[in-house]
Every structure is written in structure tokens, then in C-alpha cells.
Coordinates of C-alpha atoms and ligand atoms in Angstrom, one line a residue:
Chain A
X1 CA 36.2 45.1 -67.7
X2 CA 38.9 44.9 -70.4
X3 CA 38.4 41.4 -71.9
X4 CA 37.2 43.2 -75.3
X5 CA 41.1 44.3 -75.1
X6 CA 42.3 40.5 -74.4
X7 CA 39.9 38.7 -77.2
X8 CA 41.9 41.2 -79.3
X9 CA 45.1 40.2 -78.5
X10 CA 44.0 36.6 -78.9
X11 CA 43.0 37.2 -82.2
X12 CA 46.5 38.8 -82.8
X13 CA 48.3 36.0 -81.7
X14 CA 46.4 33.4 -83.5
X15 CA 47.1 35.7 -86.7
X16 CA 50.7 35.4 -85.6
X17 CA 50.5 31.9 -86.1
X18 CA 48.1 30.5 -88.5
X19 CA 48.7 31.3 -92.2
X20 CA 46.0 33.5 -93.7
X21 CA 45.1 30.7 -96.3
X22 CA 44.1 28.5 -93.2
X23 CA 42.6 31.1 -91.1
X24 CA 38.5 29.7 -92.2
X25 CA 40.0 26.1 -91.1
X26 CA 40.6 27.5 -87.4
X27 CA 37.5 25.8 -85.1
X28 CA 38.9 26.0 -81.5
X29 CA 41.7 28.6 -79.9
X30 CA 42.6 26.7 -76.9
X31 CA 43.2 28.9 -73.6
X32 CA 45.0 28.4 -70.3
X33 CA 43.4 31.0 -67.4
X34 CA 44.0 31.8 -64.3
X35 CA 41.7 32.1 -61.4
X36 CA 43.9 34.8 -60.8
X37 CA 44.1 36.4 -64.1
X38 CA 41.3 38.6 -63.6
X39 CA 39.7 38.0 -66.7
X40 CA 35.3 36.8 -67.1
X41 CA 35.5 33.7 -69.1
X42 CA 32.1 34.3 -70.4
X43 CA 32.5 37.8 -71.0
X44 CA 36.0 36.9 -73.0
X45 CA 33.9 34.1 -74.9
X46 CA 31.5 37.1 -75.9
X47 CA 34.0 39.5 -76.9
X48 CA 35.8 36.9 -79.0
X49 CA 33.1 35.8 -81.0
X50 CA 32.1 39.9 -81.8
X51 CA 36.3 40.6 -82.2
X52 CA 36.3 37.5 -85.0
X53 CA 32.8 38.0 -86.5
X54 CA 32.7 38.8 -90.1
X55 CA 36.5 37.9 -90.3
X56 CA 38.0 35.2 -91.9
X57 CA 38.7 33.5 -88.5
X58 CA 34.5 33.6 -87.7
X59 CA 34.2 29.7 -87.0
X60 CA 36.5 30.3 -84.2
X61 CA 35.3 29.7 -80.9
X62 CA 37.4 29.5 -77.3
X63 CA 37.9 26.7 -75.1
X64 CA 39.4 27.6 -71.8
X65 CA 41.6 25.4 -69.3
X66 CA 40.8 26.7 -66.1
X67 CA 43.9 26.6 -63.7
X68 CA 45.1 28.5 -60.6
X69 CA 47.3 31.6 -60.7
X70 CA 47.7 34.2 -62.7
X71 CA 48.1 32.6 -66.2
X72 CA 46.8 33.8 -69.5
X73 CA 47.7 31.9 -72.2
X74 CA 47.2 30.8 -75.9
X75 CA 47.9 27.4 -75.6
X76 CA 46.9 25.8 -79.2
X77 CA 44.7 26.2 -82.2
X78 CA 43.0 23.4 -83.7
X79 CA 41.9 23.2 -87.7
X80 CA 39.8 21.3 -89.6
X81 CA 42.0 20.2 -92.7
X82 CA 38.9 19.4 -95.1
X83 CA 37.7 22.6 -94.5
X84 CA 41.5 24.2 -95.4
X85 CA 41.7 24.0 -98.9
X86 CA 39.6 26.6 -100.7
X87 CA 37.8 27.5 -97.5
Chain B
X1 CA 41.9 18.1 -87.3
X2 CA 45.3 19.6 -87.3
X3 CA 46.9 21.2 -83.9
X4 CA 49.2 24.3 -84.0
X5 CA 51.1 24.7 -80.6
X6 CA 51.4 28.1 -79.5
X7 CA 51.9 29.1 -75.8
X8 CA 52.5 32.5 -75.8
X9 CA 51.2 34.6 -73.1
X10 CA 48.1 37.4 -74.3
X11 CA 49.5 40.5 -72.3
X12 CA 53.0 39.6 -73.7
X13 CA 53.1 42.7 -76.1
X14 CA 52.2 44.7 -73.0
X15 CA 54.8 42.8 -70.8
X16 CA 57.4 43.6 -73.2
X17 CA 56.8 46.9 -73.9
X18 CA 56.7 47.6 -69.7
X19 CA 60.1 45.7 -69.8
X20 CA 61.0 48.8 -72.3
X21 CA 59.8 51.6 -69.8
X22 CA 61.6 50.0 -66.9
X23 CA 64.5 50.3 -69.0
X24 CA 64.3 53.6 -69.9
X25 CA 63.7 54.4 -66.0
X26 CA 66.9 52.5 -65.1
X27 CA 68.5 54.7 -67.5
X28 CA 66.8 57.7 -65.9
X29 CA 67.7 56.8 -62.9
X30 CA 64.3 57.2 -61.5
X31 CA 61.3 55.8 -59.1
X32 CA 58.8 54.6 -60.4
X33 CA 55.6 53.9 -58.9
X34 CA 52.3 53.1 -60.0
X35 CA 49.3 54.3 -57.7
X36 CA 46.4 52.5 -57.6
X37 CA 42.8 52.7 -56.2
X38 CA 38.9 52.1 -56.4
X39 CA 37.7 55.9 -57.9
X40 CA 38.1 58.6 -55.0
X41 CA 40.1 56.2 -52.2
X42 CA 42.5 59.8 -52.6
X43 CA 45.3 59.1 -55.5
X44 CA 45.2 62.6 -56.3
X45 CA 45.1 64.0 -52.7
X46 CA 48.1 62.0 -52.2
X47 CA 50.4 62.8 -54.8
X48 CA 49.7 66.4 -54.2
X49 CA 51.0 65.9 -50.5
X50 CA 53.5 64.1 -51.7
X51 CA 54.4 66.5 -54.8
X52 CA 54.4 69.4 -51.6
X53 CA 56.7 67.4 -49.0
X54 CA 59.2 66.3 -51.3
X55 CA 59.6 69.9 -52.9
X56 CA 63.5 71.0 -52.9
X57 CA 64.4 67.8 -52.4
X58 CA 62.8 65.2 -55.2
X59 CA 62.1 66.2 -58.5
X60 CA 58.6 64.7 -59.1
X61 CA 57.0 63.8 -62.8
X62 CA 53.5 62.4 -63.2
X63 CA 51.6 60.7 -65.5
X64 CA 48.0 60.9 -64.9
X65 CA 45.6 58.6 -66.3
X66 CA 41.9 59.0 -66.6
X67 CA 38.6 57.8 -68.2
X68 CA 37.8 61.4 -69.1
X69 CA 38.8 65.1 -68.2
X70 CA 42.2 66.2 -67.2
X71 CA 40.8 67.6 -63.9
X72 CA 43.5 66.0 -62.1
X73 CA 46.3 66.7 -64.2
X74 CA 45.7 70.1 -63.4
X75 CA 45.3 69.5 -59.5
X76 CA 48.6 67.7 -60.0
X77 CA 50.2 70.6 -62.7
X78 CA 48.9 73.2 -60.0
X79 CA 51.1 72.0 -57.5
X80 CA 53.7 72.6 -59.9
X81 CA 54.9 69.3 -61.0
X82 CA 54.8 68.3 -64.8
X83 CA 52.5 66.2 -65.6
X84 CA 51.0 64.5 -68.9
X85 CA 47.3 63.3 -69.1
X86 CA 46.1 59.6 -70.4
X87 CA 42.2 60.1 -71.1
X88 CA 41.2 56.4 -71.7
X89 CA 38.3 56.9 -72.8
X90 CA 36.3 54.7 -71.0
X91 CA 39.2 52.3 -70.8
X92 CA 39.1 50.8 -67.3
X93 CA 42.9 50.4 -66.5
X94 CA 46.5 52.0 -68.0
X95 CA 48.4 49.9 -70.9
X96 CA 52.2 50.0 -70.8
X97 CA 52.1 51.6 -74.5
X98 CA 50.1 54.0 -73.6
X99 CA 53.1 55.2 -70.6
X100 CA 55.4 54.5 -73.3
X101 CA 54.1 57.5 -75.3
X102 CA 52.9 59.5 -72.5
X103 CA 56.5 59.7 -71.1
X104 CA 57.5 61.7 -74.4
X105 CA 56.4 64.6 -72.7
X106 CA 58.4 64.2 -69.8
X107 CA 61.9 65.3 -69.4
X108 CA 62.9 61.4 -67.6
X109 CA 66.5 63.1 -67.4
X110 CA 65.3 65.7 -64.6
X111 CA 63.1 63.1 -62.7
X112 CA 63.6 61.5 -59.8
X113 CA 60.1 59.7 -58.5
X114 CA 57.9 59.3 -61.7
X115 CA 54.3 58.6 -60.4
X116 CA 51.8 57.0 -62.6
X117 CA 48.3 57.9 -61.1
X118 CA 46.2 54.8 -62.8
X119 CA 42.4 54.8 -63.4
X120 CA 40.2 54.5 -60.1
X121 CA 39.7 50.9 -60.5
X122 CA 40.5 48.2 -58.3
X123 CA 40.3 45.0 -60.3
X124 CA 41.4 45.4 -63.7
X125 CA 45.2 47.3 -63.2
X126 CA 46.3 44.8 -61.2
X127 CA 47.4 42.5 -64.0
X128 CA 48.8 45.3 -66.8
X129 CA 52.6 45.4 -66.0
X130 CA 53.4 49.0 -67.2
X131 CA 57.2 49.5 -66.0
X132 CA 57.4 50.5 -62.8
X133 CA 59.6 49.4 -59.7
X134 CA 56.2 49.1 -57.5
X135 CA 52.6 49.0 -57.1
X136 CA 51.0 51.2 -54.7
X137 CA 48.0 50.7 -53.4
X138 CA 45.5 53.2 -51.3
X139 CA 42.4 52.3 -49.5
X140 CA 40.4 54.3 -47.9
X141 CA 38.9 53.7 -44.6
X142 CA 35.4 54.6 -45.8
X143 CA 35.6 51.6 -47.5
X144 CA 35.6 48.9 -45.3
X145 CA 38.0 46.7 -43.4
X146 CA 37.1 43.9 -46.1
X147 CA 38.1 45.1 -49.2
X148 CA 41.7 43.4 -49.3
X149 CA 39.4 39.6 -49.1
X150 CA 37.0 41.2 -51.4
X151 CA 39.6 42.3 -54.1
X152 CA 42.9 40.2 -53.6
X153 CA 44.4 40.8 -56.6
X154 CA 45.2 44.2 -56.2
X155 CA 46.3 43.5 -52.7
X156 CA 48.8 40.7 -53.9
X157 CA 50.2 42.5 -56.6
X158 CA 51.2 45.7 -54.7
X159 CA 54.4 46.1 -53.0
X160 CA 52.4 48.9 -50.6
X161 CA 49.4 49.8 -49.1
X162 CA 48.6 53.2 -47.9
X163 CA 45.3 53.7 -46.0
X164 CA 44.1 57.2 -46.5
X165 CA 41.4 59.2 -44.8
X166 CA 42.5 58.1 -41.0
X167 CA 41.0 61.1 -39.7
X168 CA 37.4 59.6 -40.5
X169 CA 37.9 56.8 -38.2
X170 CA 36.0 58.0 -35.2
X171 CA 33.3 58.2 -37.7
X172 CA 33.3 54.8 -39.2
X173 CA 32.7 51.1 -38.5
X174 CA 36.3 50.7 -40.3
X175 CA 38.7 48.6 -37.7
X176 CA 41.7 49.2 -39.2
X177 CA 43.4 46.5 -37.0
X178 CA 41.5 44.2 -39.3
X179 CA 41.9 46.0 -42.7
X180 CA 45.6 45.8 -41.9
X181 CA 45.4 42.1 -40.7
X182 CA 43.2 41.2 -44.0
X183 CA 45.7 42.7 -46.0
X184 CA 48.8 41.1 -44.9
X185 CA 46.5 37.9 -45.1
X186 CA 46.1 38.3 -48.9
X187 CA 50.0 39.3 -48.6
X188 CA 52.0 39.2 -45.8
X189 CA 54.7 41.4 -47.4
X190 CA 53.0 44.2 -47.7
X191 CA 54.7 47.5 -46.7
X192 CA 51.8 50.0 -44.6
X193 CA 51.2 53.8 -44.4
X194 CA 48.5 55.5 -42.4
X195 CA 47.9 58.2 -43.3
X196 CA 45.1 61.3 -43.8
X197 CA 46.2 63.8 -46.7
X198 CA 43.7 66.1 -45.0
X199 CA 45.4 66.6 -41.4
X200 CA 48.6 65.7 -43.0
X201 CA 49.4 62.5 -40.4
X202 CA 51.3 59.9 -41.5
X203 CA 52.8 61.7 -44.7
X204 CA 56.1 62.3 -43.3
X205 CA 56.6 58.6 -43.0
X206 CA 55.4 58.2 -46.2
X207 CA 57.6 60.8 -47.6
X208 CA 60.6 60.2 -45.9
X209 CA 60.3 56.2 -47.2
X210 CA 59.5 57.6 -50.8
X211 CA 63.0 59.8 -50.8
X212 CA 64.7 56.4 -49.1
X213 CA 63.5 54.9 -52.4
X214 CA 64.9 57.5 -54.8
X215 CA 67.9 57.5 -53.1
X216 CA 68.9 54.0 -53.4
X217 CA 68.1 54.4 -56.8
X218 CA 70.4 57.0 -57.7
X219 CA 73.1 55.9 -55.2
Ligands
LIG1 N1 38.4 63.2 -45.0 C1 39.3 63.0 -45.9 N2 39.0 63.2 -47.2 C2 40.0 62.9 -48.1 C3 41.3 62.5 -47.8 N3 42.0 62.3 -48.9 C4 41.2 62.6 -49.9 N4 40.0 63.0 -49.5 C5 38.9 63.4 -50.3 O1 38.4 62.3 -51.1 C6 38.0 62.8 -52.3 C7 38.6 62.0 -53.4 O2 40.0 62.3 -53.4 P1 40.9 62.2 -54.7 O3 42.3 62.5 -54.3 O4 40.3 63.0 -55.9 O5 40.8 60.6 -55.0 P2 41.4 59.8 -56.3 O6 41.7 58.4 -55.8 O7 42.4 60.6 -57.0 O8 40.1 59.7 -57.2 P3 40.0 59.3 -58.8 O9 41.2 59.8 -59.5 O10 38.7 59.9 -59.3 O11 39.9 57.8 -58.8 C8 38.2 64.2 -52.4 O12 37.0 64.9 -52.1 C9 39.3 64.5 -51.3 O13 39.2 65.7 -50.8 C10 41.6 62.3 -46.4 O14 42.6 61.9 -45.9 N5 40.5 62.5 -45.5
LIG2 MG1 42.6 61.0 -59.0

């Protein structure tokens, strides 16, 4: 059980690439996993929401693509522009 | 709503830095293999063999990794191989960062097989790159003819299995016909040892494939 571990690295990577200003605008990180990647989507979706709770990226929630292999990927993010400015 | 394309793989700060190690082991020179197992299959019991076999002739390092206690660092140090200890604490699996600085207590230059001993787990190391040239994977027969089905991953991942304790057979349900035939079900290219660390069969063809190994790489 390591998926506290991957909702962390998540998190990094949506830092990576959403600008701080726009991190409250952030509503769904979009996944791509593997049946083969050896990760619990509902235990990931668990961990993610504790990992971004009380951070500016708390209206965050996961939506997973469920594929075959061994895939684990951050596919997109998706924000709400009204909620952007000033959020 | 606005979409920002990203694509970027989540273990890819791990990948990379296990790109790093098996750098630094090209460099070296060195074997590197990374042992893996359910807690108890016999990791430890091997590498001592192993460590014993290959004396005088392959210069062993280890990297042990553990939830908690150093207990087999010292099995391993005892044997007279150096060793550094990963305590995870509670973490279920190695990280290629956490090698990365373990191997600063390791003298890389005078090694010739590094083995990475990885937390008794059989689901969760199968997916954390952390350098090496191979996965190793032991089973022991008390464990059932099944396991490969039960936990392909592992199985898949692995460039070898070695199945330990064969001097319990005459005690066990275990066929290993069919723990052999599951395995190279889940992947056919996997390389097989029997062996029992406490009679001793089977390590000479272990060991004598091992030093094969180290050879080619320092040829
Ligand atoms: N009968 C028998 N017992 C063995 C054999 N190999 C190991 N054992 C015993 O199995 C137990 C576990 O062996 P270890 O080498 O500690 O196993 P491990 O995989 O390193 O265990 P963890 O590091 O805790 O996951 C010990 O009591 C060993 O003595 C074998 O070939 N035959
Ligand atoms: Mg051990």
C-alpha cells in the first residue's frame, strides 16, 4: 500500500504545472491507470483528497481512465475560470 | 472550464533518478540485482549463501532494506559483506532515492554484484524501478504452487525466479511442476533456480550463473 506516496507525487506534478494563482480554480486532475499499475483507485482517491485537503488545491478531486498495462499517468487538469480570479 | 495538458508519468522522478543509479553501476562496473519476496520466502538466507559461495571470487555489496530493525543487515554484515540498512519505516517497498543515498556508504569502486535486498512484499516493488540490471524473485514452496496467478506483477516484472525451501517438498501440497508452469504462464521468459539455502542444493547453479553475470559485465 503506497498510494499515499503516488497522490503525493500527483499533487507535485499538478504544482509543476498550474500557476499558484490558479491553483483554487483546479476541479478535476485527470488520470490514466493501468490494471497493471498496481495502484487502488479508491484508496488513491482517498489519499488525494487528505494529501490536497487544507491546501490551496482542496476542490481538487481525481478522475481515473482505466486502461490496460502498466500506465500511470497525469493526463490533464481541468479549471474553472470564474472561480480563477481572486479565488 | 479551461484544460491544461500534462502527460507526465507519476513515478517519473523515481524513473529518473533509477536511470541515475544504473549509471553510476555502469560506471562501477557492477551487478546489480534487486531481490524480491513476500516477508520470510528466504531473501536473507539467500544472500548469505550467496555472500559465502562467491567469497574469493565476487566482491559482494548489499543494501538492505527494511520496515524496521537492521537484524538483517547484521545477518548479512556477519557474513562479512558491507552492507548499509534502509529502515522504511513502515514504507511497504524501496524508492530509487532512497538507493541513491544508501549507496554513499558503499565503496561502488570495489563491488562487483551489488544486491539490493527489498521489503518482504510482493505487490508493491514490483513497479518502483530503482536501477538495477534485474529483478529477482524468490518464492517459497510453503507458499503455494499459485502465487505466480495470484500476484503476476511481481512475476512479470522479474527477469528470475528462485524457488527456495525445496527441501520441504516432501512435506507440502506444493507441486512445483505447476508453480514452475504458472510462472512461465505469467512470463514465459523467466530464468529458474531450485534451490534450499538450508541443504545448500541448487546454490551452485545459482552461484555459478550469478558470477556468469558479473563477468560479462566487467568483460
Ligand atoms: N526449511 C527451509 N527454511 C528456510 C530456507 N531458507 C530460509 N529458511 C528459513 O525461512 C525463514 C525466513 O528466511 P529469511 O532469509 O529471513 O527470509 P527473508 O525473505 O529475508 O525475510 P524478510 O526479510 O523478513 O522478508 C528463516 O527462518 C530461515 O531459516 C530453506 O531453504 N529451507
Ligand atoms: Mg530478509
Amino acid at each position: 500500500m503506497h498510494e499515499f506516496g503516488i497522490a503525493q507525487g500527483i499533487l507535485d506534478i499538478v504544482r509543476a504545472h498550474v500557476p499558484p494563482d490558479q491553483a483554487s480554480a483546479v476541479r478535476e486532475v485527470r488520470l490514466r491507470i493501468g490494471d497493471r499499475a498496481g495502484v487502488l483507485v479508491e484508496s488513491l482517491e482517498f489519499c488525494f483528497g487528505a494529501a490536497v485537503a487544507g491546501s490551496p488545491y482542496a476542490s481538487a478531486v481525481l478522475a481515473v481512465d482505466r486502461v490496460s498495462g502498466d500506465d500511470l499517468q497525469v493526463v490533464h487538469v481541468e479549471l474553472d475560470e470564474d472561480a480563477e480570479v481572486g479565488a | 472550464m479551461s484544460v491544461i495538458t500534462i502527460e507526465r508519468k507519476v513515478l517519473e522522478k523515481n524513473d529518473a533518478i533509477a536511470a541515475r543509479n544504473r549509471q553510476l553501476f555502469a560506471e562501477a562496473r557492477l551487478f546489480a540485482v534487486n531481490v524480491v519476496s513476500s516477508p520470510g520466502a528466504g531473501k536473507t538466507s539467500l544472500l548469505e549463501q550467496t555472500i559465502h559461495r562467491l567469497k574469493g571470487r565476487v566482491r559482494v555489496s548489499v543494501v538492505e532494506g527494511d520496515v524496521q530493525t537492521d537484524l538483517d543487515a547484521q545477518r548479512v554484515a556477519s557474513y562479512g559483506a558491507p552492507v548499509v540498512q534502509i529502515v522504511t519505516n513502515g514504507g511497504c517497498h524501496l524508492e530509487a532515492p532512497l538507493v541513491r543515498d544508501a549507496l554513499g556508504s558503499l565503496d561502488l569502486a570495489q563491488t562487483d554484484l551489488l544486491v539490493i535486498e527489498n521489503v518482504g512484499n510482493l505487490v508493491c516493488p514490483a513497479n518502483y524501478d530503482l536501477g538495477e540490471a534485474m529483478k529477482v524473485v524468490v518464492l517459497s514452496t510453503t507458499e503455494g504452487d499459485d502465487k505466480p496467478l495470484k500476484y503476476p506483477a511481481m512475476f512479470r516484472n522479474a527477469s528470475v525466479l528462485v524457488v527456495n525451501k525445496i527441501d520441504l517438498l516432501p512435506y507440502l501440497p506444493c507441486d512445483i511442476g505447476a508453480l514452475i508452469r504458472n510462472a512461465h504462464q505469467i512470463n514465459p521468459a523467466l530464468r529458474v533456480f531450485q534451490v534450499s539455502c538450508t541443504t545448500g542444493a541448487g546454490l551452485d547453479d545459482w552461484c555459478s550463473w550469478l558470477a556468469a553475470q558479473v563477468a560479462a559485465v566487467r568483460a
